[in-house]
Short mmCIF file of C-alpha atoms in Angstrom, two decimals:
data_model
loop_
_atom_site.label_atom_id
_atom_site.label_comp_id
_atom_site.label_asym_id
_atom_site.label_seq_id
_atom_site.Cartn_x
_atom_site.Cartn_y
_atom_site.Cartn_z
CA UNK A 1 -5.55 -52.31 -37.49
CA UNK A 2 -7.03 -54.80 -39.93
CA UNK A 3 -6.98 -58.73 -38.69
CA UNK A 4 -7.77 -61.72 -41.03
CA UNK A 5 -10.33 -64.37 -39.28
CA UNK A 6 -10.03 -67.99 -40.47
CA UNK A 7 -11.94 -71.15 -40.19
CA UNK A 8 -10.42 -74.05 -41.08
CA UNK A 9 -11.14 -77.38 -42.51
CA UNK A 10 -12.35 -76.45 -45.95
CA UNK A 11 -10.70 -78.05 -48.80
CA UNK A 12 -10.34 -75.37 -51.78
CA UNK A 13 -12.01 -75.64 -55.11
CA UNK A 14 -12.25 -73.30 -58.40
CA UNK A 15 -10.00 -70.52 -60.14
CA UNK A 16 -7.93 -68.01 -59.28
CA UNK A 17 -6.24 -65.14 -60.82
CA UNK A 18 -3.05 -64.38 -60.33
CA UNK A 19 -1.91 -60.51 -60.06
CA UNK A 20 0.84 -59.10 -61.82
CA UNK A 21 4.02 -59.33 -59.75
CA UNK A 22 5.33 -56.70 -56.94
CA UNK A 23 8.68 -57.55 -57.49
CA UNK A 24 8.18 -56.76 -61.07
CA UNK A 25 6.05 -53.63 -61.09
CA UNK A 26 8.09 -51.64 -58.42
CA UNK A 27 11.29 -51.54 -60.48
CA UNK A 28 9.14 -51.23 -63.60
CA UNK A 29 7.68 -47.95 -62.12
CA UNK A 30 10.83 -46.40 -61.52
CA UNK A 31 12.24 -47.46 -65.11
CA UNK A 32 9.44 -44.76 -65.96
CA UNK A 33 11.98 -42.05 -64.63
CA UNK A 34 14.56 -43.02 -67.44
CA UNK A 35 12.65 -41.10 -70.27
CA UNK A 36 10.16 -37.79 -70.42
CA UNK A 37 7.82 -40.21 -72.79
CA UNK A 38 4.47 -41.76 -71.30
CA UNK A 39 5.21 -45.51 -69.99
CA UNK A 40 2.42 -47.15 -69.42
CA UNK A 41 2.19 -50.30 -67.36
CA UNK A 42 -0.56 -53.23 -67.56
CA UNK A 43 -1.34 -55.68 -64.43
CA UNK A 44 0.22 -53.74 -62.12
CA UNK A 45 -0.92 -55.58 -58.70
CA UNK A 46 -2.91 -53.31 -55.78
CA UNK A 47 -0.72 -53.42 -53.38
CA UNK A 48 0.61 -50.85 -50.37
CA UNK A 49 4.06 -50.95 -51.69
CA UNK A 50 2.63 -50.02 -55.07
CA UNK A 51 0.86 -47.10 -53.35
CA UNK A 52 3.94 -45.95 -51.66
CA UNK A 53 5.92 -46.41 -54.63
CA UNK A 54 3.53 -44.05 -56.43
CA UNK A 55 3.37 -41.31 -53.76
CA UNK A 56 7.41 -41.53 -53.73
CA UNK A 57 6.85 -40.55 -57.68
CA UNK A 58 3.82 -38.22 -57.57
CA UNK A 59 6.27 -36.73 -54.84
CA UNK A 60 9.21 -36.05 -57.21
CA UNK A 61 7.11 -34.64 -59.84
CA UNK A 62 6.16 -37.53 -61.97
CA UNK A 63 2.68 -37.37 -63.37
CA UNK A 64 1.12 -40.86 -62.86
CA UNK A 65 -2.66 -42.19 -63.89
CA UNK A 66 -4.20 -45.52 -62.92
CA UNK A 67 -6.71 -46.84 -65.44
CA UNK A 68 -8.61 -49.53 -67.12
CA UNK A 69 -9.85 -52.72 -65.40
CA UNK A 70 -6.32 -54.81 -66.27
CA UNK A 71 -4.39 -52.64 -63.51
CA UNK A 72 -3.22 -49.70 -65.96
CA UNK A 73 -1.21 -47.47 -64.35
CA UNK A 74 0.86 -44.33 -66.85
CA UNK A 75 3.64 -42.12 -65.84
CA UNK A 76 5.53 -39.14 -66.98
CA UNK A 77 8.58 -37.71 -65.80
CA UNK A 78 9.01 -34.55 -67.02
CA UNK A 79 12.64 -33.14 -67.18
CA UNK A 80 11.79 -30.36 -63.83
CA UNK A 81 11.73 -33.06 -61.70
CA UNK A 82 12.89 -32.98 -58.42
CA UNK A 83 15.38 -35.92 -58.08
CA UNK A 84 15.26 -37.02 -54.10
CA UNK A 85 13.27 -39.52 -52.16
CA UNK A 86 12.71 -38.02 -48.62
CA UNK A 87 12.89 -40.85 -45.32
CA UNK A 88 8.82 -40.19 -44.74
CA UNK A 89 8.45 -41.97 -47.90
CA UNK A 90 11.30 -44.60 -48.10
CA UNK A 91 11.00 -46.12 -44.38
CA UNK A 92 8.40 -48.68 -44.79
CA UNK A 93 9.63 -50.07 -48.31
CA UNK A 94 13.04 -51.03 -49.36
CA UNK A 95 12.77 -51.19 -53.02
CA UNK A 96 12.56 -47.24 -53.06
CA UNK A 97 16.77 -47.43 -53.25
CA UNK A 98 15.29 -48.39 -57.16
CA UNK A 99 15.02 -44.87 -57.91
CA UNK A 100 18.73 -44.18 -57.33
CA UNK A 101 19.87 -45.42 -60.69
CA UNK A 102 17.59 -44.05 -62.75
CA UNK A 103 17.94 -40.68 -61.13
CA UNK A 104 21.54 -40.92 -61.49
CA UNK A 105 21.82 -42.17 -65.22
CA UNK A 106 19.14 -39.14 -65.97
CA UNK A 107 19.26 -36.31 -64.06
CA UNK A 108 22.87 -36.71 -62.91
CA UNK A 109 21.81 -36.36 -59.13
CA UNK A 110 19.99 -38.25 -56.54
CA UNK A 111 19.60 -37.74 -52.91
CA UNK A 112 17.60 -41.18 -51.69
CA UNK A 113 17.04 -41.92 -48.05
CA UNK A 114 18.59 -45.27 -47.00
CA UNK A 115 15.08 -47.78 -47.07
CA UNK A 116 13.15 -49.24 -44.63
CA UNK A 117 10.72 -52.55 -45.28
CA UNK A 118 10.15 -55.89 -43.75
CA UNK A 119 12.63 -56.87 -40.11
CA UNK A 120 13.60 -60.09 -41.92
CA UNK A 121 17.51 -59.38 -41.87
CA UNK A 122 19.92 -56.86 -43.35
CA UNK A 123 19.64 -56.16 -46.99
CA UNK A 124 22.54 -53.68 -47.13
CA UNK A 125 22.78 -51.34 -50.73
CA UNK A 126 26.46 -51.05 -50.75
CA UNK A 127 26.48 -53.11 -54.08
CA UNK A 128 24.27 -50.21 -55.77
CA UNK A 129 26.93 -47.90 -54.73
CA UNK A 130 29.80 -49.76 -55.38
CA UNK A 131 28.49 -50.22 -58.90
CA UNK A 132 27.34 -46.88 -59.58
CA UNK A 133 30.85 -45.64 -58.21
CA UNK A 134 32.51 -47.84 -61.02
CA UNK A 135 30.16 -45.99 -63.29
CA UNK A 136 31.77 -42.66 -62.13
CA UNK A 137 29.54 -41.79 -59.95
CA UNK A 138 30.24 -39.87 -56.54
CA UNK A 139 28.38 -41.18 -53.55
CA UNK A 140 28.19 -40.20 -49.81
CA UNK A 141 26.18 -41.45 -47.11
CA UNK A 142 25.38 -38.45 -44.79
CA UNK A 143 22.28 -38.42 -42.22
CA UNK A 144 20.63 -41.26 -43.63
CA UNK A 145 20.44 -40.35 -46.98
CA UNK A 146 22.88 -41.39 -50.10
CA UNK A 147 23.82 -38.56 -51.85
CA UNK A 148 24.76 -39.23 -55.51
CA UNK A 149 26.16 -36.90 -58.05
CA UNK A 150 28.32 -37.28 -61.16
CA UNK A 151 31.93 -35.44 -61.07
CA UNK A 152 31.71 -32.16 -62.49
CA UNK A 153 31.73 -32.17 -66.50
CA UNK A 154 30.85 -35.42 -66.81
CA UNK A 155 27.37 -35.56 -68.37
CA UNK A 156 26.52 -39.52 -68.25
CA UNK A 157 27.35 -42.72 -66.11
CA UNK A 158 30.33 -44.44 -67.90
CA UNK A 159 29.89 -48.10 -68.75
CA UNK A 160 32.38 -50.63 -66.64
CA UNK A 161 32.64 -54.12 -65.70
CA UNK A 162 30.86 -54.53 -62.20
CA UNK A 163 30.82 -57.87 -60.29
CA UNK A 164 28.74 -57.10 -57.27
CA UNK A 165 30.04 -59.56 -54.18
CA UNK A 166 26.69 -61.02 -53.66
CA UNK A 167 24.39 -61.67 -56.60
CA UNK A 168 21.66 -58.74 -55.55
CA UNK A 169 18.06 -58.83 -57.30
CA UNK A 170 17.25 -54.96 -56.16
CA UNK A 171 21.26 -53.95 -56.91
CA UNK A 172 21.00 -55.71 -60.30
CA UNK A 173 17.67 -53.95 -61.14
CA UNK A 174 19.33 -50.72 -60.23
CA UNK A 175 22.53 -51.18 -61.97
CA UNK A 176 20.44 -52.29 -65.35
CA UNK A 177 18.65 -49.20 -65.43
CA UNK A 178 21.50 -46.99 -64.98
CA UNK A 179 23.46 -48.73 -67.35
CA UNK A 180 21.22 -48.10 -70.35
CA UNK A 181 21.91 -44.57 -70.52
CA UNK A 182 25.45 -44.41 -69.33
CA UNK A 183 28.15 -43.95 -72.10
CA UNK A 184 29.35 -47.05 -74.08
CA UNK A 185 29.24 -50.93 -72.55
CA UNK A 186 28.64 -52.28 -69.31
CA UNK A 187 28.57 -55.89 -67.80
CA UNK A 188 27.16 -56.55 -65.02
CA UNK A 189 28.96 -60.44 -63.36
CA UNK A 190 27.17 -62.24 -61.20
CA UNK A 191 23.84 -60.86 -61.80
CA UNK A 192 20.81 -61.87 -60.67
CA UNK A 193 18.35 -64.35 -62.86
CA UNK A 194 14.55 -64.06 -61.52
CA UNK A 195 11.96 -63.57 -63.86
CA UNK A 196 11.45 -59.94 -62.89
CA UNK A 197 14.48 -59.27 -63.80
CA UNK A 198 14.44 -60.36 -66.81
CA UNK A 199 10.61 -58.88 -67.27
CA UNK A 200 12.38 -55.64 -66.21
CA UNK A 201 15.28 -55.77 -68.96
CA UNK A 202 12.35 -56.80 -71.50
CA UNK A 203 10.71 -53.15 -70.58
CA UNK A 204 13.80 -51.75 -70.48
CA UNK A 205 14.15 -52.82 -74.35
CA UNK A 206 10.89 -51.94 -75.38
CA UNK A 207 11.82 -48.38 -74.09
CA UNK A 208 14.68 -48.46 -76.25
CA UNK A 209 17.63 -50.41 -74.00
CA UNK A 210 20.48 -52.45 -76.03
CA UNK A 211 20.80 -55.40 -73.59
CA UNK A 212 21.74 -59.20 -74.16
CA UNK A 213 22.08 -61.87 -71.88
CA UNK A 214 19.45 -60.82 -68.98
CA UNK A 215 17.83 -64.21 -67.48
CA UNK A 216 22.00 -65.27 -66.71
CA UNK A 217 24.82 -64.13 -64.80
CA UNK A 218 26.18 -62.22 -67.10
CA UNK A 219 24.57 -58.87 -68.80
CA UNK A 220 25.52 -56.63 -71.46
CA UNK A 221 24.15 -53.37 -71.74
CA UNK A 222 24.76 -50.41 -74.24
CA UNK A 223 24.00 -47.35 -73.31
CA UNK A 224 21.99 -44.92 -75.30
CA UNK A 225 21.92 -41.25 -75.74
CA UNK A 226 18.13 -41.25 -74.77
CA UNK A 227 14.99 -43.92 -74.01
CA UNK A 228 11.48 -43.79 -74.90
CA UNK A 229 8.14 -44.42 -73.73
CA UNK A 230 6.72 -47.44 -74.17
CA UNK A 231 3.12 -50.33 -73.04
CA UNK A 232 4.40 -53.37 -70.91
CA UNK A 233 2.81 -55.77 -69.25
CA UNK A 234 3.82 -56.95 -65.88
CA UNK A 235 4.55 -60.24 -65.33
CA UNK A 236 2.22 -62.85 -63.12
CA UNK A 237 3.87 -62.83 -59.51
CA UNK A 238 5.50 -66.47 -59.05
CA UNK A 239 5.30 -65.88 -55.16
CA UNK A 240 1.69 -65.37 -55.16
CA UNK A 241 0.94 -68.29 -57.47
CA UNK A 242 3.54 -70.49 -55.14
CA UNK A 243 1.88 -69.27 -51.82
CA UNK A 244 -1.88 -70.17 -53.27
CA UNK A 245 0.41 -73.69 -54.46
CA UNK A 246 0.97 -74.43 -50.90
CA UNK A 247 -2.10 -73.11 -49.45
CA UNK A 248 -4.47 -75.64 -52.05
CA UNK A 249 -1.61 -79.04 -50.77
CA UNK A 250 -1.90 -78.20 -47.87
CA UNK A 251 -5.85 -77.56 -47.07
CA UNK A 252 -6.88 -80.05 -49.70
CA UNK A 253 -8.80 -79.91 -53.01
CA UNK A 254 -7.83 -78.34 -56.66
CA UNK A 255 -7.70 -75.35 -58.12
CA UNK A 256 -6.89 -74.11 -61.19
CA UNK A 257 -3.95 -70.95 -61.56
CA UNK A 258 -4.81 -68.60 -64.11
CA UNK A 259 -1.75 -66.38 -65.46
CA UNK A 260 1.04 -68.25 -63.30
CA UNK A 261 3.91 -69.49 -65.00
CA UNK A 262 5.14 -73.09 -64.35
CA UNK A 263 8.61 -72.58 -65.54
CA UNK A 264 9.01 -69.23 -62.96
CA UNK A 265 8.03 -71.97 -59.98
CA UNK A 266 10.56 -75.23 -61.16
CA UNK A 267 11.93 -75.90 -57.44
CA UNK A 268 8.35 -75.22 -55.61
CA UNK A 269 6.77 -77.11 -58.27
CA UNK A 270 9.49 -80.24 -57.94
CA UNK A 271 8.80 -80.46 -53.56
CA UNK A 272 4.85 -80.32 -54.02
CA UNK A 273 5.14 -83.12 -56.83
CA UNK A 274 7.55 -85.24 -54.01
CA UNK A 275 5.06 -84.31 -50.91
CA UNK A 276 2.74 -86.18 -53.01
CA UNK A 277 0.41 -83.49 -55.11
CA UNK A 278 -0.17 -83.08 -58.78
CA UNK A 279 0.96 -80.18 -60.25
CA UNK A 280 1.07 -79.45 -63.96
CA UNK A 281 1.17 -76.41 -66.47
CA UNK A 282 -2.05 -76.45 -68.37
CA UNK A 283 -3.38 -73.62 -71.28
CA UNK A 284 -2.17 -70.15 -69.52
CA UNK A 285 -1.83 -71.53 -65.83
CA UNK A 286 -1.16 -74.15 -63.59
CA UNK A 287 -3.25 -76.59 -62.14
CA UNK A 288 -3.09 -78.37 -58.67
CA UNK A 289 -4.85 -80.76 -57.03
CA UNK A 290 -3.69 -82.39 -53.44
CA UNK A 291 -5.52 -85.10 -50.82
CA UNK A 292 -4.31 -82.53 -48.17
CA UNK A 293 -1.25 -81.78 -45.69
CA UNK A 294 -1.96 -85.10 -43.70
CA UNK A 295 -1.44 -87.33 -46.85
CA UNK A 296 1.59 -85.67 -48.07
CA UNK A 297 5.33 -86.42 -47.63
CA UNK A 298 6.91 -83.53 -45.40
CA UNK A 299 9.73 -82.12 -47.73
CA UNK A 300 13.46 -80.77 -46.98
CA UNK A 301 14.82 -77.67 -49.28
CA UNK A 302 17.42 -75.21 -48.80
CA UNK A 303 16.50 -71.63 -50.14
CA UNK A 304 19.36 -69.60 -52.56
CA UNK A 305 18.87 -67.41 -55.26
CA UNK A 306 16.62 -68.36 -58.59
CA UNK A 307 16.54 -70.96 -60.12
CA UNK A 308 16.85 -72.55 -56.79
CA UNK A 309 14.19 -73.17 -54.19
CA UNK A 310 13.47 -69.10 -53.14
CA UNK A 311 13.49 -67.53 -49.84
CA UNK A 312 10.17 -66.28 -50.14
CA UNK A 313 8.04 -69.42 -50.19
CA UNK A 314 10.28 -70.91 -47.08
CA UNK A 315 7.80 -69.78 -44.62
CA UNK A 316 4.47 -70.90 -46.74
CA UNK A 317 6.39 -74.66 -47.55
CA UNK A 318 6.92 -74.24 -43.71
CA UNK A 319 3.23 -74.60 -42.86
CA UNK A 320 2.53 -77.39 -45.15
CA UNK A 321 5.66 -78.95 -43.51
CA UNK A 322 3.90 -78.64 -40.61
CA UNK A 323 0.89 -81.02 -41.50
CA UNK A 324 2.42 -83.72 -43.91
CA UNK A 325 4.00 -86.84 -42.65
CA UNK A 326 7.42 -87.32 -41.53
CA UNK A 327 10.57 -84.79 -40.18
CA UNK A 328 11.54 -81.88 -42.76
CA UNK A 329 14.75 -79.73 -42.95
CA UNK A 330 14.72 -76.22 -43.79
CA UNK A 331 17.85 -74.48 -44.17
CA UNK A 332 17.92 -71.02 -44.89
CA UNK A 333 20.80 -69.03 -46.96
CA UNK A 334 19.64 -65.70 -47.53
CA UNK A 335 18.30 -64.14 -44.69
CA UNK A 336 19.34 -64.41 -41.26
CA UNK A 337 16.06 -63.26 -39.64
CA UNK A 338 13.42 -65.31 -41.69
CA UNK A 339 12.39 -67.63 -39.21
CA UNK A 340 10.50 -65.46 -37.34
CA UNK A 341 7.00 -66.91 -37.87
CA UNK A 342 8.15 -69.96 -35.94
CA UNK A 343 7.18 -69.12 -32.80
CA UNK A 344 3.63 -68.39 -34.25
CA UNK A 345 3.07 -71.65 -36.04
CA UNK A 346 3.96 -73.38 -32.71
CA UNK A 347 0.93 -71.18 -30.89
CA UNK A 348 -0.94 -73.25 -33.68
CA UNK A 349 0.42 -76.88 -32.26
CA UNK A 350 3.57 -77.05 -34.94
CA UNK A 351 6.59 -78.57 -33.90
CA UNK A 352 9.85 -77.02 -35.50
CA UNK A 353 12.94 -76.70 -33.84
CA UNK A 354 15.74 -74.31 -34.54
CA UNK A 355 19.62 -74.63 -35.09
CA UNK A 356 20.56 -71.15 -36.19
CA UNK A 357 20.01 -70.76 -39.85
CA UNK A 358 18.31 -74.24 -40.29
CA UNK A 359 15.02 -75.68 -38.97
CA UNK A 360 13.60 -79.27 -38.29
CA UNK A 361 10.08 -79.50 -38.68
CA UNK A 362 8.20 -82.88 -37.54
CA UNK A 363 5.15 -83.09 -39.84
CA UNK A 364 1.74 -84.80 -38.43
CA UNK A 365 1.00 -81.77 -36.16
CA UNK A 366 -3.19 -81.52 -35.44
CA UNK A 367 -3.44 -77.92 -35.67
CA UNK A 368 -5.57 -75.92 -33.46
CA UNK A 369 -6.81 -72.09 -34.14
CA UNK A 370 -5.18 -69.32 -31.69
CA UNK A 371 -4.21 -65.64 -32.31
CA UNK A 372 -0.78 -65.39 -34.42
CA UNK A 373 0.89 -62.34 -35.57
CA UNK A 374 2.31 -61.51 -39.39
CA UNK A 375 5.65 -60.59 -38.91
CA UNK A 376 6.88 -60.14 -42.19
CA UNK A 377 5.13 -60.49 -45.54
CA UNK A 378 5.75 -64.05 -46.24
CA UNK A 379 5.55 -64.92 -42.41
CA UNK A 380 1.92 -63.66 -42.70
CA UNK A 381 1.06 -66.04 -45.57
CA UNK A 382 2.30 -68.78 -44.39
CA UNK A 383 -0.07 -67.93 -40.52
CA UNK A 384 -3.20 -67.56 -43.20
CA UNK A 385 -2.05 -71.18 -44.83
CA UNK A 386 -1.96 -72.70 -41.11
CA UNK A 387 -5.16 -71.23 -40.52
CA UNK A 388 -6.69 -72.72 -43.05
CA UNK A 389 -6.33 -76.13 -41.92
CA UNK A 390 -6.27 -75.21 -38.15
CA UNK A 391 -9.13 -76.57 -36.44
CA UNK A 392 -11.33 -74.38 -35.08
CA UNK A 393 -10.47 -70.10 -35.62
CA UNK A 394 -7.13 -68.75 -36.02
CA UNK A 395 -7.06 -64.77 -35.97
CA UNK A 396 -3.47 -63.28 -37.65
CA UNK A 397 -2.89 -60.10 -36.42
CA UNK A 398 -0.85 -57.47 -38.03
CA UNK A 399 -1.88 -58.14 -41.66
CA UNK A 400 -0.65 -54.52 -43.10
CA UNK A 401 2.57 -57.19 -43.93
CA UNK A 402 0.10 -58.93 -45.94
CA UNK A 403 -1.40 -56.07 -48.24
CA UNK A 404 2.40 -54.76 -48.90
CA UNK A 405 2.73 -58.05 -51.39
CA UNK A 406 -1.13 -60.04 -51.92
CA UNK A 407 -3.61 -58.07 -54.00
CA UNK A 408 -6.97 -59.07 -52.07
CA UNK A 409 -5.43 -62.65 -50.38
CA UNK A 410 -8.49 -62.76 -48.41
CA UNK A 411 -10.96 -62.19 -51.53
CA UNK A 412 -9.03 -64.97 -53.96
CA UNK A 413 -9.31 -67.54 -50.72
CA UNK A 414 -13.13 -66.88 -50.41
CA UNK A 415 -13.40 -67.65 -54.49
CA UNK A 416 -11.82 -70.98 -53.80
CA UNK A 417 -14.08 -71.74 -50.57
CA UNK A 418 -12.63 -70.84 -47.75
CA UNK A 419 -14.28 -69.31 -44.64
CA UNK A 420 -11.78 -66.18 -44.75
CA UNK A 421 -12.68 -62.75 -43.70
CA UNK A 422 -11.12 -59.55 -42.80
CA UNK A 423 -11.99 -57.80 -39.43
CA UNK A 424 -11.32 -53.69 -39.26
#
């Protein structure tokens, strides 16, 4: 099992690229099931989720190509496909419940294993069914697996009004893509508004989708008899460029963003400027440049849903938290088990205390390096970002958490100087 050995101390200098996003790409590969035409994707990250998002695909029957030097990946789904995503393939990644809609609004059928992924807290998919079930579908969950079929003589998904009881980033994805071939309109209240999303909705329409209003609560879709193929590219990952954000304040130094977008990264952006770094758009990136974690103003946020501060840079804020000066409060609303990399940061020398869903963190701690293990995907980043300004070597264990979301973290740290290297 891979490790990650860091030195600390090194400020970080130079360029980096950011990757297209996972969040993006995932649902973007299974929009590929919606038509028989080629889709072909550009800057499609390497990740392991990608991988096991392709084998789920290759498994069904869909014909899929990586090329080119830009992360080209192309898929076809020919109509003989065979429309079910077996548990061997589904338990280590939960966005595989994205091929249920676009199963369902093609083929009519589905039979998807209930997913697997990160131990961070329940991420239940009863909003996909209860929206595809407005939609007409039937749906039972039997052995593990939802089984999804439409009622006998029907031929599409009917269009309806769904307002999903939590706003749901995966069950909005889902519901989009089975709405633009279901017969006549569908709205879809309380929807989610992150960037992939809307990326998502922009492929969708490029393939042929009627949809307004995706980026806000509310979207409108019309369905259509049939969808084409179509060349997208996928959006820069926010989370990556807001992890290497924190990871630059907090060891020190400037670096320059290429491909990240500013306006995805408002509320990270906002607490870096108040801990005391500069951060600004510039050409097609962002740069940042920071006196280091010791000099900066330790920063409260709560996470919630986009545009709001996310839940996926709470653990990497965390570790600059951990560093700057003065007591921080971190509340967070989304998950209930996200607070798990605690306990490693204090191996470190951090001091954070917890009240159920909300942690105080009292800044000036002198990290030292120790053996810490990843968790969870974010939990992992935010271990490497302690390590970097850790005195001494910190070793994170358990990095597979890491490859399922960073394309090469170790490589992109090395460009910028740090003393980062991977240990089979």
């Amino acid at each position: 099992m891979d490790k990650l050995l860091v030195r600390g101390g090194r400020a970080l200098r130079g360029e980096v690229v950011i990757s297209g996003a996972k969040n993006a790409a995932l649902p973007e590969m299974c929009a590929a099931l919606l038509t028989d035409e080629p889709v072909h994707l550009i800057n499609v990250p390497r990740l392991h989720d990608v991988r096991t998002m392709r084998r789920l695909l290759d498994n069904m029957g869909v014909k899929t190509e990586t090329h080119g030097e830009r992360g080209g990946m192309s898929f076809v789904a020919p109509d003989a496909l065979s429309p079910e995503a077996p548990y061997e393939l589904v338990k280590t990644m939960r966005a595989s419940v994205l091929a249920l809609g676009p199963l369902l609004a093609r083929f009519g059928e589905a039979t998807i294993s209930l997913p697997g992924g990160c131990a961070i807290g329940s991420r239940p998919v009863d909003q996909h069914i209860k929206g595809l079930q407005a939609m007409g579908a039937h749906i039972v969950v039997e052995h593990g697996y939802m089984i999804a079929k439409l009622p006998a003589g029907q031929q599409r998904l009917r269009g309806a009004r769904i307002t999903t009881d939590m706003i749901t980033v995966t069950g909005t994805e889902n519901l989009l893509m089975a709405a633009t071939l279901a017969e006549g309109e569908t709205v879809l209240e309380n929807a989610a508004q992150e960037p992939e999303v809307t990326d998502l909705a922009e492929m969708l329409i490029a393939m042929g989708a009627r949809i307004e209003g995706h980026g806000t609560s509310r979207i409108r879709i019309q369905g259509v008899e049939r969808l084409h193929g179509c060349t997208h590219q996928v959006v820069a990952d926010r989370i990556e460029a807001g992890t290497f954000l924190c990871a630059v304040a907090a060891a020190g130094g400037e670096a320059f963003l290429r491909h990240a977008r500013a306006d995805h990264l408002d509320a990270v952006i906002d607490k870096l400027l108040e801990a005391g770094a500069r951060v600004a758009a510039e050409g097609d990136g962002i740069r940042i440049s920071s006196p280091g974690g010791a000099e900066l103003k330790a920063q409260s946020f709560r996470t919630t849903e986009y545009p709001g501060f996310p839940t996926d840079m709470q653990a990497q804020f965390m570790a600059l938290n951990v560093v700057a000066q003065g007591t921080a409060m971190v509340a967070e609303t989304i998950f209930e088990n996200r607070f798990m990399h605690v306990n490693e940061l204090a191996r470190l020398g951090a001091q954070i205390a917890i009240d159920g869903r909300v942690a105080t963190v009292t800044g000036g701690a002198r990290l030292s390096g120790a053996t810490v293990m990843a968790t969870d995907l974010r939990a992992s980043a935010s271990l490497v970002i302690a390590g970097l300004i850790a005195s001494g070597e910190t070793l994170v264990d358990r990095i597979y958490h890491l490859d399922r979301g960073y394309d090469a973290m170790e490589a992109k740290l090395r460009g910028l100087g740090a003393d980062i290297e991977r240990i089979q």
